[in-house]
Structures are given as structure tokens and as C-alpha cells.
PDB file of C-alpha atoms in Angstrom:
ATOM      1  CA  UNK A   1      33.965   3.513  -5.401  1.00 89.00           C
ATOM      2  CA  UNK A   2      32.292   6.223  -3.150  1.00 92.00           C
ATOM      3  CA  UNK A   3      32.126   8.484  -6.407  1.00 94.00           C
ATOM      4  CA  UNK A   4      30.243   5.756  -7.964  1.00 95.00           C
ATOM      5  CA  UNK A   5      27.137   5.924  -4.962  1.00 95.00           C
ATOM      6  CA  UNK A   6      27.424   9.656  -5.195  1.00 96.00           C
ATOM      7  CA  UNK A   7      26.443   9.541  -8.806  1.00 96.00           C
ATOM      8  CA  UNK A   8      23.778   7.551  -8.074  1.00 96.00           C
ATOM      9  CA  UNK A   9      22.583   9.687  -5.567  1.00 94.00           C
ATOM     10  CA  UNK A  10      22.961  12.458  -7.789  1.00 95.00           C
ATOM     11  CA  UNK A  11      21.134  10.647 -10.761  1.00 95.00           C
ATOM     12  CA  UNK A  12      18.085   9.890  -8.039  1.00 94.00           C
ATOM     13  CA  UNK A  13      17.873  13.805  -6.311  1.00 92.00           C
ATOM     14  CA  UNK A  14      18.466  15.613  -8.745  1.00 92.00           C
ATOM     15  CA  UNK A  15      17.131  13.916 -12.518  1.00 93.00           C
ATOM     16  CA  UNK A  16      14.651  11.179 -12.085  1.00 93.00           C
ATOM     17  CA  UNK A  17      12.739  12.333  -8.790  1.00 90.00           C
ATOM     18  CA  UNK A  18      13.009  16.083  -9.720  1.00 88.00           C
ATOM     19  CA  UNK A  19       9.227  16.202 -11.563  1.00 86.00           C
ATOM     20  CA  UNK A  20       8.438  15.409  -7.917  1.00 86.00           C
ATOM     21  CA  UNK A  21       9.498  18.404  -6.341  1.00 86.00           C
ATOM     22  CA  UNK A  22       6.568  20.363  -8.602  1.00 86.00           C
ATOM     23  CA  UNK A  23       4.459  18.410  -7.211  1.00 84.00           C
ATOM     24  CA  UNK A  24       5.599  18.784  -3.330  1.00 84.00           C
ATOM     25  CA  UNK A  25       5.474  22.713  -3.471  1.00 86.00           C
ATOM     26  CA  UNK A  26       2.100  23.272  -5.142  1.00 85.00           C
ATOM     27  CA  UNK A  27      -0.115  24.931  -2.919  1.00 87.00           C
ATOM     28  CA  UNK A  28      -3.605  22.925  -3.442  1.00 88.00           C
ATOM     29  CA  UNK A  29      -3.956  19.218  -2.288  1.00 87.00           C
ATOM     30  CA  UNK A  30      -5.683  18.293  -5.186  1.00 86.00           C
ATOM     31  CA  UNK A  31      -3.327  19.286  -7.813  1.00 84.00           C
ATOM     32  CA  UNK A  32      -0.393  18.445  -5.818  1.00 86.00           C
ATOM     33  CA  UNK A  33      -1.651  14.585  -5.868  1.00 90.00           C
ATOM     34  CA  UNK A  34      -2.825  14.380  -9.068  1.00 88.00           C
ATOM     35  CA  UNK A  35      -0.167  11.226  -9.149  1.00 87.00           C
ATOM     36  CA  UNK A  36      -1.755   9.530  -7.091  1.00 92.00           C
ATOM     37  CA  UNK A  37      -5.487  10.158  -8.172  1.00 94.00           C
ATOM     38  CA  UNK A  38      -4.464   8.761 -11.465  1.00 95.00           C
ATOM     39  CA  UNK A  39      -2.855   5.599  -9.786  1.00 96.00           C
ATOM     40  CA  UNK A  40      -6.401   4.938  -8.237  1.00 97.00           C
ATOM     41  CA  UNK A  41      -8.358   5.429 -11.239  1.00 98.00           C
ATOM     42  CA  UNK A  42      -5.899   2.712 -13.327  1.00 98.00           C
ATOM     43  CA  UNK A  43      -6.255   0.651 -10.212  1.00 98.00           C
ATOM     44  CA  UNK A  44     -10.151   0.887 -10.490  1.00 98.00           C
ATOM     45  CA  UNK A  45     -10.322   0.379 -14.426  1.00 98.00           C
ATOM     46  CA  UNK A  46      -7.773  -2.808 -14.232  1.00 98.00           C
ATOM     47  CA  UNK A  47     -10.095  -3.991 -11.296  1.00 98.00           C
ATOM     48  CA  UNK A  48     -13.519  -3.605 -13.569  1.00 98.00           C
ATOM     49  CA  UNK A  49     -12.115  -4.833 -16.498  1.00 98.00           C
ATOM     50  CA  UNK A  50     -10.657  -8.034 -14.518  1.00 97.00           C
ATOM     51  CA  UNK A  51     -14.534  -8.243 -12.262  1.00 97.00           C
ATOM     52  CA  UNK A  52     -16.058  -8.137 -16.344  1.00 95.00           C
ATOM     53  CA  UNK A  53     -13.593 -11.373 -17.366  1.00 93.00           C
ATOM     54  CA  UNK A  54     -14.317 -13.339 -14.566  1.00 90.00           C
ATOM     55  CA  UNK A  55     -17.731 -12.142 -15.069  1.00 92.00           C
ATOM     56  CA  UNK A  56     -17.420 -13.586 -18.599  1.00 91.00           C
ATOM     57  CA  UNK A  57     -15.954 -16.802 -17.908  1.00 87.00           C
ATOM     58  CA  UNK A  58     -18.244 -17.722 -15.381  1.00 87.00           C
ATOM     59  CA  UNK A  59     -21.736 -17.087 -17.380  1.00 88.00           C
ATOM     60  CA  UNK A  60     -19.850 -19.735 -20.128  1.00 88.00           C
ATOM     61  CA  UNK A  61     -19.249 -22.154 -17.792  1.00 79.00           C
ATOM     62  CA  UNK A  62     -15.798 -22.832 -18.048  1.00 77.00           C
ATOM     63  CA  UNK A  63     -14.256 -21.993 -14.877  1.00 73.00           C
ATOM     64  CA  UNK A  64     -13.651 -24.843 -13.145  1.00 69.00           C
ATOM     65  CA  UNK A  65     -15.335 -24.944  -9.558  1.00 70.00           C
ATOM     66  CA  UNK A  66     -14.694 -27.889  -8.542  1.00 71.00           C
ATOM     67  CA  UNK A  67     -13.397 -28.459  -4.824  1.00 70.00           C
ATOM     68  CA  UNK A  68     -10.753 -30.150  -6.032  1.00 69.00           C
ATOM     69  CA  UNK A  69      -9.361 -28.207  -8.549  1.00 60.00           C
ATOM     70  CA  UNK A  70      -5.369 -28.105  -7.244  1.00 67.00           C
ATOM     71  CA  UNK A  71      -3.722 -30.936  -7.315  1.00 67.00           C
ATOM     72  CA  UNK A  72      -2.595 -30.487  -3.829  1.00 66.00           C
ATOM     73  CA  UNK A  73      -6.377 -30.130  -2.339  1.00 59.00           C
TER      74      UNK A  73
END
């Protein structure tokens, strides 16, 4: 059973998290999170486009804003 965690362990280090270690050792900041730069910017887009629906929805009128609007309010 042991062998079984080691493989995973293996499978972890050594395949899926090795792109990583490119990224560790580069020698500028900004290249070596360029990961996480595009994190943010998908983070930013997703949060514009969703700011433009609710934008949409509310100039039609058909969000409900009603205090009572949950049933358990």
C-alpha cells in the first residue's frame, strides 16, 4: 500500500507540478509569475463581464428588489 502513496507522490513531484519548477528558477519576478498575472486578469474580465450583466438586468427592470425577495426574509 505504501508503494501506492509513493506513486502518487511521484506522479505530483515529478510530472504534473514539474512546469512549476521553470517558473521557480527564473531570474526576473515578472516572468517568473506570469501564472499568476494571468489568474488576475481572468479574475478581472469574469468580474466586468458579470458588473456588465447585472448592469443589464437592472436597466430592464427585472431584477427583483424587493425586501422580501427570499422566502425566509
Amino acid at each position: 500500500m505504501s508503494a501506492f502513496f509513493y506513486w502518487i507522490e511521484d506522479l505530483f513531484v515529478n510530472v504534473l507540478f514539474a512546469p512549476f519548477d521553470f517558473f521557480r528558477f527564473m531570474e526576473s519576478w515578472w516572468s517568473s509569475n506570469t501564472l499568476n498575472w494571468l489568474f488576475m486578469i481572468t479574475g478581472f474580465v469574469a468580474m466586468v463581464y458579470w458588473m456588465g450583466q447585472l448592469k443589464t438586468f437592472s436597466d430592464n427592470g427585472e431584477e427583483d428588489k424587493s425586501i422580501s425577495s427570499h422566502s425566509y426574509l
